[in-house]
One Martini backbone bead per residue (centre of mass of N, CA, C, O) as a GRO file, in nm:
protein
   99
    1MET     BB    1  -2.475  -3.629   9.056
    2LEU     BB    2  -2.153  -3.619   9.088
    3ASN     BB    3  -1.918  -3.696   8.839
    4ALA     BB    4  -1.674  -3.715   8.615
    5GLU     BB    5  -1.847  -3.702   8.369
    6ASN     BB    6  -2.008  -3.440   8.451
    7LEU     BB    7  -1.748  -3.262   8.460
    8ARG     BB    8  -1.651  -3.316   8.169
    9ASP     BB    9  -1.891  -3.188   8.027
   10ALA     BB   10  -1.880  -2.922   8.144
   11GLU     BB   11  -1.607  -2.841   8.055
   12GLN     BB   12  -1.686  -2.878   7.753
   13ARG     BB   13  -1.897  -2.645   7.748
   14ARG     BB   14  -1.702  -2.419   7.829
   15PHE     BB   15  -1.515  -2.454   7.587
   16ALA     BB   16  -1.728  -2.411   7.370
   17TRP     BB   17  -1.799  -2.121   7.453
   18ARG     BB   18  -1.477  -2.013   7.413
   19CYS     BB   19  -1.473  -2.083   7.101
   20ARG     BB   20  -1.626  -1.833   7.041
   21ARG     BB   21  -1.560  -1.648   6.755
   22GLY     BB   22  -1.510  -1.365   6.526
   23LEU     BB   23  -1.366  -1.579   6.371
   24LEU     BB   24  -1.472  -1.804   6.162
   25GLU     BB   25  -1.248  -2.004   6.115
   26LEU     BB   26  -1.182  -2.050   6.395
   27ASP     BB   27  -1.461  -2.152   6.500
   28ILE     BB   28  -1.465  -2.397   6.353
   29VAL     BB   29  -1.205  -2.540   6.461
   30LEU     BB   30  -1.263  -2.518   6.764
   31GLN     BB   31  -1.547  -2.677   6.766
   32GLN     BB   32  -1.434  -2.937   6.640
   33PHE     BB   33  -1.228  -2.991   6.854
   34VAL     BB   34  -1.412  -3.021   7.095
   35SER     BB   35  -1.592  -3.255   6.962
   36SER     BB   36  -1.328  -3.453   6.876
   37ARG     BB   37  -1.083  -3.407   7.109
   38PHE     BB   38  -1.131  -3.350   7.419
   39ASN     BB   39  -1.104  -3.636   7.536
   40GLN     BB   40  -0.789  -3.663   7.480
   41LEU     BB   41  -0.712  -3.468   7.687
   42ASN     BB   42  -0.520  -3.368   7.938
   43MET     BB   43  -0.447  -3.155   8.196
   44LEU     BB   44  -0.231  -3.002   8.034
   45GLU     BB   45  -0.377  -2.950   7.771
   46LEU     BB   46  -0.600  -2.797   7.882
   47GLN     BB   47  -0.426  -2.550   7.981
   48VAL     BB   48  -0.300  -2.479   7.714
   49PHE     BB   49  -0.590  -2.434   7.586
   50ASP     BB   50  -0.666  -2.224   7.737
   51ASP     BB   51  -0.435  -2.023   7.703
   52MET     BB   52  -0.488  -1.991   7.396
   53LEU     BB   53  -0.790  -1.860   7.430
   54ALA     BB   54  -0.649  -1.581   7.512
   55LEU     BB   55  -0.582  -1.523   7.220
   56PRO     BB   56  -0.595  -1.352   6.964
   57ASP     BB   57  -0.751  -1.443   6.688
   58ASN     BB   58  -0.502  -1.390   6.485
   59GLU     BB   59  -0.281  -1.527   6.651
   60PHE     BB   60  -0.427  -1.798   6.662
   61TRP     BB   61  -0.448  -1.848   6.355
   62GLU     BB   62  -0.145  -1.820   6.278
   63LEU     BB   63  -0.073  -2.084   6.459
   64ILE     BB   64  -0.252  -2.275   6.293
   65ASN     BB   65  -0.128  -2.206   6.007
   66ALA     BB   66   0.205  -2.146   6.048
   67SER     BB   67   0.275  -1.826   5.967
   68LYS     BB   68   0.380  -1.829   6.247
   69PRO     BB   69   0.544  -1.813   6.534
   70LEU     BB   70   0.599  -1.860   6.838
   71LYS     BB   71   0.545  -1.666   7.105
   72LYS     BB   72   0.673  -1.660   7.410
   73SER     BB   73   0.491  -1.441   7.539
   74SER     BB   74   0.224  -1.618   7.485
   75LEU     BB   75   0.372  -1.924   7.477
   76PRO     BB   76   0.521  -2.192   7.576
   77GLU     BB   77   0.734  -2.409   7.436
   78THR     BB   78   0.601  -2.739   7.412
   79GLU     BB   79   0.471  -3.035   7.394
   80ALA     BB   80   0.165  -2.958   7.429
   81THR     BB   81   0.163  -2.718   7.235
   82ASN     BB   82   0.243  -2.873   6.982
   83HIS     BB   83   0.020  -3.088   7.004
   84ILE     BB   84  -0.216  -2.916   6.987
   85LEU     BB   85  -0.159  -2.771   6.723
   86ALA     BB   86  -0.159  -3.018   6.549
   87MET     BB   87  -0.458  -3.086   6.599
   88LEU     BB   88  -0.571  -2.808   6.496
   89ARG     BB   89  -0.448  -2.850   6.190
   90ALA     BB   90  -0.587  -3.116   6.151
   91VAL     BB   91  -0.887  -2.992   6.147
   92ARG     BB   92  -0.841  -2.782   5.943
   93LEU     BB   93  -0.760  -2.982   5.693
   94ASN     BB   94  -1.067  -3.130   5.740
   95HIS     BB   95  -1.177  -2.822   5.701
   96PRO     BB   96  -1.223  -2.629   5.423
   97GLU     BB   97  -1.423  -2.389   5.540
   98ALA     BB   98  -1.158  -2.283   5.717
   99GLN     BB   99  -0.975  -2.159   5.475
   0.00000   0.00000   0.00000
């Protein structure tokens, strides 16, 4: 029987699979993010995160490290985008093996 909890679990597994990346540091941060923060995301934030997962690894990692500004062509700078990036950066800072 399908219910909201089962659908949310399936969506979390889908995101976890999409977070598997070629760049080890990015992989570590994204996997931890999905396991620890996924249930806190609202629908808009899920969409923004989904859009971020389409970015190339190096560009995504530079955003998380705040080493380069967000390109307007990559993602629109919105409150949701900034919130997701802040959460990703917090996960990165809590996991020194990803640095």
